Amino acid sequence: MIFRQLFDSTSGTYSYLLASRAGGEALLVDPVLEQMPAYLQLLDELGVRLVHALDTHTHADHVTALGALRDATQCTTVMGAYSQADCVNQLLSDDETLNVDGIELRALYTPGHTNESFSYWIGGAEPAVLTGDVLLIRGTGRTDFQGGDAGASWDSITQRLFPLGDQTLVYPGHDYKGWTRSTIGEERRFNPRLAGRSREEYIDIMAALNLPDPTMMDIAVPANLACGQPPGGL
Ligand code: FE
């Protein structure tokens, strides 16, 4: 399997390219608009054909490349069932599977960071989960806007993600320290917001963060509801 973790340093965003083989079909998860030239070049160099571009949730910190990729490659645009974006071709329900040339991604509804956030589980010999911004490495995604809810975040992480098993690799939607991946077991034991905490403690921790709004928020959210292509342009 081809699996590439791609990084946008401006927003600290990880995007993921998956394909089963050279010459086959490919999927891009959480692509960033500014990285379009790099994606198109990599797809070409690997000799893979993009069939789906997927966002785990409506991002507030960068503009999605979903619409631009659809226009450039005729791929379908995919999000979870509760997305408010009206430009998405395919909405996945909880536990629904997306098959890309033999690679199966199972959609897991994991609200908390936003009320429409999904994670995507990839089975096989080395199971992995793309967690979007719900579960980060030694952190969790903020829960203070876009329908975010700390209690829902706790429930998603402990009831949907932890049961995937300690060996499951965790690939987050962001990292700001340069860490690239973790495992469910590591996060269960060492994530300072989760390990040894109660649901009530977690809600208190999240309420006390007092984070500033992302600088891109007023541009990114409306743009992303139009797959990065608002009618009047960015
Ligand atoms: Fe986010």
mmCIF file of C-alpha atoms and ligand atoms in Angstrom:
data_model
loop_
_atom_site.group_PDB
_atom_site.id
_atom_site.type_symbol
_atom_site.label_atom_id
_atom_site.label_comp_id
_atom_site.label_asym_id
_atom_site.label_seq_id
_atom_site.Cartn_x
_atom_site.Cartn_y
_atom_site.Cartn_z
ATOM 1 C CA MET A 1 0.000 0.000 0.000
ATOM 2 C CA ILE A 2 1.138 3.526 -0.742
ATOM 3 C CA PHE A 3 0.657 5.692 2.336
ATOM 4 C CA ARG A 4 2.095 9.204 2.450
ATOM 5 C CA GLN A 5 1.795 11.699 5.251
ATOM 6 C CA LEU A 6 2.020 15.207 3.776
ATOM 7 C CA PHE A 7 2.541 18.371 5.821
ATOM 8 C CA ASP A 8 1.387 21.964 5.369
ATOM 9 C CA SER A 9 3.725 23.962 7.596
ATOM 10 C CA THR A 10 1.623 27.155 7.556
ATOM 11 C CA SER A 11 -1.344 25.507 9.282
ATOM 12 C CA GLY A 12 0.408 22.515 10.867
ATOM 13 C CA THR A 13 -1.945 20.254 8.906
ATOM 14 C CA TYR A 14 -1.296 16.647 7.976
ATOM 15 C CA SER A 15 -2.872 15.343 4.798
ATOM 16 C CA TYR A 16 -2.752 11.712 3.714
ATOM 17 C CA LEU A 17 -2.406 10.085 0.322
ATOM 18 C CA LEU A 18 -3.496 6.454 0.112
ATOM 19 C CA ALA A 19 -3.324 4.117 -2.852
ATOM 20 C CA SER A 20 -3.087 0.364 -3.122
ATOM 21 C CA ARG A 21 -0.471 0.295 -5.876
ATOM 22 C CA ALA A 22 1.263 2.286 -8.592
ATOM 23 C CA GLY A 23 -1.117 2.656 -11.495
ATOM 24 C CA GLY A 24 -4.130 2.302 -9.218
ATOM 25 C CA GLU A 25 -6.704 4.558 -7.617
ATOM 26 C CA ALA A 26 -5.851 7.016 -4.866
ATOM 27 C CA LEU A 27 -7.524 8.928 -2.047
ATOM 28 C CA LEU A 28 -6.425 12.218 -0.443
ATOM 29 C CA VAL A 29 -7.575 13.032 3.089
ATOM 30 C CA ASP A 30 -7.689 16.613 4.438
ATOM 31 C CA PRO A 31 -5.886 18.248 1.495
ATOM 32 C CA VAL A 32 -4.816 21.914 1.820
ATOM 33 C CA LEU A 33 -5.501 24.320 -1.062
ATOM 34 C CA GLU A 34 -2.003 25.864 -1.065
ATOM 35 C CA GLN A 35 -0.468 22.406 -1.554
ATOM 36 C CA MET A 36 -2.362 21.691 -4.807
ATOM 37 C CA PRO A 37 0.735 21.831 -7.053
ATOM 38 C CA ALA A 38 2.582 19.392 -4.779
ATOM 39 C CA TYR A 39 -0.374 16.965 -4.747
ATOM 40 C CA LEU A 40 -0.758 16.982 -8.517
ATOM 41 C CA GLN A 41 2.960 16.434 -8.970
ATOM 42 C CA LEU A 42 3.059 13.566 -6.465
ATOM 43 C CA LEU A 43 0.010 11.867 -7.994
ATOM 44 C CA ASP A 44 1.721 12.095 -11.352
ATOM 45 C CA GLU A 45 5.077 10.844 -10.076
ATOM 46 C CA LEU A 46 3.508 7.868 -8.309
ATOM 47 C CA GLY A 47 1.366 7.121 -11.331
ATOM 48 C CA VAL A 48 -1.858 6.977 -9.325
ATOM 49 C CA ARG A 49 -5.290 8.327 -10.229
ATOM 50 C CA LEU A 50 -7.146 10.362 -7.613
ATOM 51 C CA VAL A 51 -10.705 9.076 -7.249
ATOM 52 C CA HIS A 52 -11.716 10.590 -3.893
ATOM 53 C CA ALA A 53 -10.786 13.689 -1.877
ATOM 54 C CA LEU A 54 -12.102 13.547 1.669
ATOM 55 C CA ASP A 55 -12.275 15.989 4.586
ATOM 56 C CA THR A 56 -12.601 14.646 8.131
ATOM 57 C CA HIS A 57 -14.474 17.814 9.123
ATOM 58 C CA THR A 58 -15.024 21.452 8.139
ATOM 59 C CA HIS A 59 -11.653 23.012 8.884
ATOM 60 C CA ALA A 60 -11.289 26.434 10.505
ATOM 61 C CA ASP A 61 -7.551 26.871 10.070
ATOM 62 C CA HIS A 62 -6.911 26.244 6.384
ATOM 63 C CA VAL A 63 -8.810 26.208 3.103
ATOM 64 C CA THR A 64 -9.578 22.763 1.744
ATOM 65 C CA ALA A 65 -8.410 21.603 -1.677
ATOM 66 C CA LEU A 66 -11.512 19.436 -2.212
ATOM 67 C CA GLY A 67 -13.063 21.644 -4.888
ATOM 68 C CA ALA A 68 -9.773 22.338 -6.662
ATOM 69 C CA LEU A 69 -8.917 18.622 -6.725
ATOM 70 C CA ARG A 70 -12.368 17.761 -8.053
ATOM 71 C CA ASP A 71 -11.899 20.283 -10.883
ATOM 72 C CA ALA A 72 -8.363 19.136 -11.661
ATOM 73 C CA THR A 73 -8.870 15.366 -11.477
ATOM 74 C CA GLN A 74 -12.646 14.718 -11.648
ATOM 75 C CA CYS A 75 -12.403 12.956 -8.280
ATOM 76 C CA THR A 76 -15.452 12.790 -6.024
ATOM 77 C CA THR A 77 -15.529 14.927 -2.876
ATOM 78 C CA VAL A 78 -16.409 13.052 0.298
ATOM 79 C CA MET A 79 -17.312 14.023 3.852
ATOM 80 C CA GLY A 80 -19.181 12.549 6.787
ATOM 81 C CA ALA A 81 -22.974 12.456 6.860
ATOM 82 C CA TYR A 82 -23.450 15.607 8.945
ATOM 83 C CA SER A 83 -21.349 17.979 6.842
ATOM 84 C CA GLN A 84 -23.096 21.247 5.974
ATOM 85 C CA ALA A 85 -20.979 21.684 2.843
ATOM 86 C CA ASP A 86 -23.294 21.754 -0.163
ATOM 87 C CA CYS A 87 -20.528 20.963 -2.655
ATOM 88 C CA VAL A 88 -19.776 17.424 -1.460
ATOM 89 C CA ASN A 89 -20.593 14.548 -3.847
ATOM 90 C CA GLN A 90 -20.714 11.726 -1.332
ATOM 91 C CA LEU A 91 -21.677 11.700 2.344
ATOM 92 C CA LEU A 92 -20.587 8.719 4.452
ATOM 93 C CA SER A 93 -22.712 7.464 7.349
ATOM 94 C CA ASP A 94 -21.349 6.135 10.609
ATOM 95 C CA ASP A 95 -19.754 2.699 10.041
ATOM 96 C CA GLU A 96 -20.058 3.004 6.256
ATOM 97 C CA THR A 97 -17.062 1.775 4.254
ATOM 98 C CA LEU A 98 -15.297 3.592 1.423
ATOM 99 C CA ASN A 99 -13.393 1.232 -0.878
ATOM 100 C CA VAL A 100 -10.476 2.569 -2.903
ATOM 101 C CA ASP A 101 -8.946 -0.129 -5.066
ATOM 102 C CA GLY A 102 -9.096 -2.688 -2.247
ATOM 103 C CA ILE A 103 -8.234 -0.293 0.590
ATOM 104 C CA GLU A 104 -11.197 -0.068 2.939
ATOM 105 C CA LEU A 105 -11.790 2.978 5.104
ATOM 106 C CA ARG A 106 -14.498 2.701 7.720
ATOM 107 C CA ALA A 107 -16.167 5.986 8.670
ATOM 108 C CA LEU A 108 -16.477 6.466 12.440
ATOM 109 C CA TYR A 109 -18.635 9.342 13.646
ATOM 110 C CA THR A 110 -16.452 11.018 16.287
ATOM 111 C CA PRO A 111 -17.988 14.395 17.201
ATOM 112 C CA GLY A 112 -16.414 16.679 19.773
ATOM 113 C CA HIS A 113 -13.934 18.901 17.934
ATOM 114 C CA THR A 114 -16.867 19.750 15.666
ATOM 115 C CA ASN A 115 -20.322 18.212 15.603
ATOM 116 C CA GLU A 116 -19.654 16.735 12.139
ATOM 117 C CA SER A 117 -16.171 15.241 12.639
ATOM 118 C CA PHE A 118 -15.479 11.712 11.424
ATOM 119 C CA SER A 119 -12.429 9.484 11.877
ATOM 120 C CA TYR A 120 -11.430 6.868 9.315
ATOM 121 C CA TRP A 121 -10.217 3.405 10.280
ATOM 122 C CA ILE A 122 -8.042 1.440 7.897
ATOM 123 C CA GLY A 123 -7.880 -2.282 8.573
ATOM 124 C CA GLY A 124 -5.334 -4.833 7.386
ATOM 125 C CA ALA A 125 -2.067 -6.136 8.812
ATOM 126 C CA GLU A 126 -1.175 -2.776 10.373
ATOM 127 C CA PRO A 127 -4.463 -1.121 11.385
ATOM 128 C CA ALA A 128 -4.467 2.658 11.499
ATOM 129 C CA VAL A 129 -6.935 5.421 12.164
ATOM 130 C CA LEU A 130 -6.987 8.914 10.704
ATOM 131 C CA THR A 131 -8.376 10.888 13.619
ATOM 132 C CA GLY A 132 -8.804 14.342 12.106
ATOM 133 C CA ASP A 133 -8.680 16.791 15.012
ATOM 134 C CA VAL A 134 -10.577 14.675 17.536
ATOM 135 C CA LEU A 135 -7.506 12.873 18.900
ATOM 136 C CA LEU A 136 -4.057 14.409 18.451
ATOM 137 C CA ILE A 137 -0.672 13.152 19.637
ATOM 138 C CA ARG A 138 -0.610 13.812 23.420
ATOM 139 C CA GLY A 139 -3.427 16.280 22.869
ATOM 140 C CA THR A 140 -6.966 16.606 21.584
ATOM 141 C CA GLY A 141 -8.671 19.019 19.209
ATOM 142 C CA ARG A 142 -10.230 22.134 20.701
ATOM 143 C CA THR A 143 -13.955 21.913 21.423
ATOM 144 C CA ASP A 144 -14.976 25.555 21.703
ATOM 145 C CA PHE A 145 -16.527 26.332 18.297
ATOM 146 C CA GLN A 146 -18.325 24.792 15.291
ATOM 147 C CA GLY A 147 -20.580 22.696 17.485
ATOM 148 C CA GLY A 148 -17.627 21.449 19.504
ATOM 149 C CA ASP A 149 -18.440 19.680 22.764
ATOM 150 C CA ALA A 150 -15.891 18.422 25.286
ATOM 151 C CA GLY A 151 -18.178 15.669 26.582
ATOM 152 C CA ALA A 152 -18.775 14.416 23.047
ATOM 153 C CA SER A 153 -15.009 14.549 22.403
ATOM 154 C CA TRP A 154 -14.358 12.388 25.489
ATOM 155 C CA ASP A 155 -17.051 9.921 24.446
ATOM 156 C CA SER A 156 -15.761 9.721 20.854
ATOM 157 C CA ILE A 157 -12.183 9.103 21.986
ATOM 158 C CA THR A 158 -12.937 6.620 24.760
ATOM 159 C CA GLN A 159 -15.879 4.780 23.158
ATOM 160 C CA ARG A 160 -15.070 4.820 19.434
ATOM 161 C CA LEU A 161 -11.278 5.196 19.150
ATOM 162 C CA PHE A 162 -9.849 3.393 22.202
ATOM 163 C CA PRO A 163 -11.763 0.156 21.361
ATOM 164 C CA LEU A 164 -9.838 -0.001 18.055
ATOM 165 C CA GLY A 165 -7.037 -1.553 20.121
ATOM 166 C CA ASP A 166 -3.700 -0.462 21.552
ATOM 167 C CA GLN A 167 -1.690 -1.441 18.460
ATOM 168 C CA THR A 168 -3.731 0.718 16.088
ATOM 169 C CA LEU A 169 -1.622 3.526 14.644
ATOM 170 C CA VAL A 170 -2.938 7.058 15.167
ATOM 171 C CA TYR A 171 -2.453 9.563 12.347
ATOM 172 C CA PRO A 172 -3.802 12.973 13.407
ATOM 173 C CA GLY A 173 -4.963 15.930 11.326
ATOM 174 C CA HIS A 174 -2.455 18.257 12.976
ATOM 175 C CA ASP A 175 0.719 18.381 14.925
ATOM 176 C CA TYR A 176 2.567 21.480 16.023
ATOM 177 C CA LYS A 177 5.687 19.805 17.442
ATOM 178 C CA GLY A 178 6.683 17.678 14.471
ATOM 179 C CA TRP A 179 5.389 14.373 15.861
ATOM 180 C CA THR A 180 4.035 12.250 13.061
ATOM 181 C CA ARG A 181 2.148 9.333 14.526
ATOM 182 C CA SER A 182 1.232 7.530 17.715
ATOM 183 C CA THR A 183 -0.797 4.498 18.751
ATOM 184 C CA ILE A 184 -4.094 4.122 20.565
ATOM 185 C CA GLY A 185 -2.209 2.440 23.428
ATOM 186 C CA GLU A 186 0.223 5.343 23.803
ATOM 187 C CA GLU A 187 -2.552 7.903 23.840
ATOM 188 C CA ARG A 188 -4.632 5.862 26.271
ATOM 189 C CA ARG A 189 -1.706 5.673 28.693
ATOM 190 C CA PHE A 190 0.183 8.920 28.143
ATOM 191 C CA ASN A 191 -2.118 11.588 26.702
ATOM 192 C CA PRO A 192 -2.136 14.149 29.544
ATOM 193 C CA ARG A 193 -5.752 15.157 28.906
ATOM 194 C CA LEU A 194 -6.999 11.570 28.955
ATOM 195 C CA ALA A 195 -4.797 9.212 30.966
ATOM 196 C CA GLY A 196 -6.145 8.763 34.488
ATOM 197 C CA ARG A 197 -8.773 11.446 33.912
ATOM 198 C CA SER A 198 -12.519 11.338 34.381
ATOM 199 C CA ARG A 199 -14.989 12.703 31.836
ATOM 200 C CA GLU A 200 -15.687 15.636 34.196
ATOM 201 C CA GLU A 201 -11.980 16.459 34.541
ATOM 202 C CA TYR A 202 -11.601 16.400 30.762
ATOM 203 C CA ILE A 203 -14.516 18.809 30.320
ATOM 204 C CA ASP A 204 -12.910 21.153 32.885
ATOM 205 C CA ILE A 205 -9.523 20.969 31.120
ATOM 206 C CA MET A 206 -11.071 21.828 27.763
ATOM 207 C CA ALA A 207 -13.131 24.679 29.245
ATOM 208 C CA ALA A 208 -9.977 26.222 30.739
ATOM 209 C CA LEU A 209 -7.960 26.322 27.491
ATOM 210 C CA ASN A 210 -9.201 29.786 26.442
ATOM 211 C CA LEU A 211 -7.652 29.573 22.979
ATOM 212 C CA PRO A 212 -7.794 32.468 20.521
ATOM 213 C CA ASP A 213 -9.813 31.898 17.334
ATOM 214 C CA PRO A 214 -7.697 30.550 14.462
ATOM 215 C CA THR A 215 -6.482 33.461 12.323
ATOM 216 C CA MET A 216 -7.931 31.844 9.203
ATOM 217 C CA MET A 217 -11.321 31.063 10.729
ATOM 218 C CA ASP A 218 -13.423 33.846 9.150
ATOM 219 C CA ILE A 219 -12.086 32.936 5.710
ATOM 220 C CA ALA A 220 -11.668 29.192 6.032
ATOM 221 C CA VAL A 221 -15.048 28.114 7.411
ATOM 222 C CA PRO A 222 -17.242 29.810 4.769
ATOM 223 C CA ALA A 223 -14.772 28.827 2.039
ATOM 224 C CA ASN A 224 -14.740 25.204 3.173
ATOM 225 C CA LEU A 225 -18.535 24.975 3.179
ATOM 226 C CA ALA A 226 -18.061 25.539 -0.565
ATOM 227 C CA CYS A 227 -15.161 23.008 -0.811
ATOM 228 C CA GLY A 228 -12.652 25.871 -0.879
ATOM 229 C CA GLN A 229 -14.390 27.635 -3.776
ATOM 230 C CA PRO A 230 -16.799 30.300 -2.490
ATOM 231 C CA PRO A 231 -18.867 32.015 -5.233
ATOM 232 C CA GLY A 232 -17.027 35.344 -4.968
ATOM 233 C CA GLY A 233 -13.596 33.719 -4.725
ATOM 234 C CA LEU A 234 -11.360 33.617 -1.688
HETATM 235 FE FE FE B 1 -10.113 21.183 12.879
#
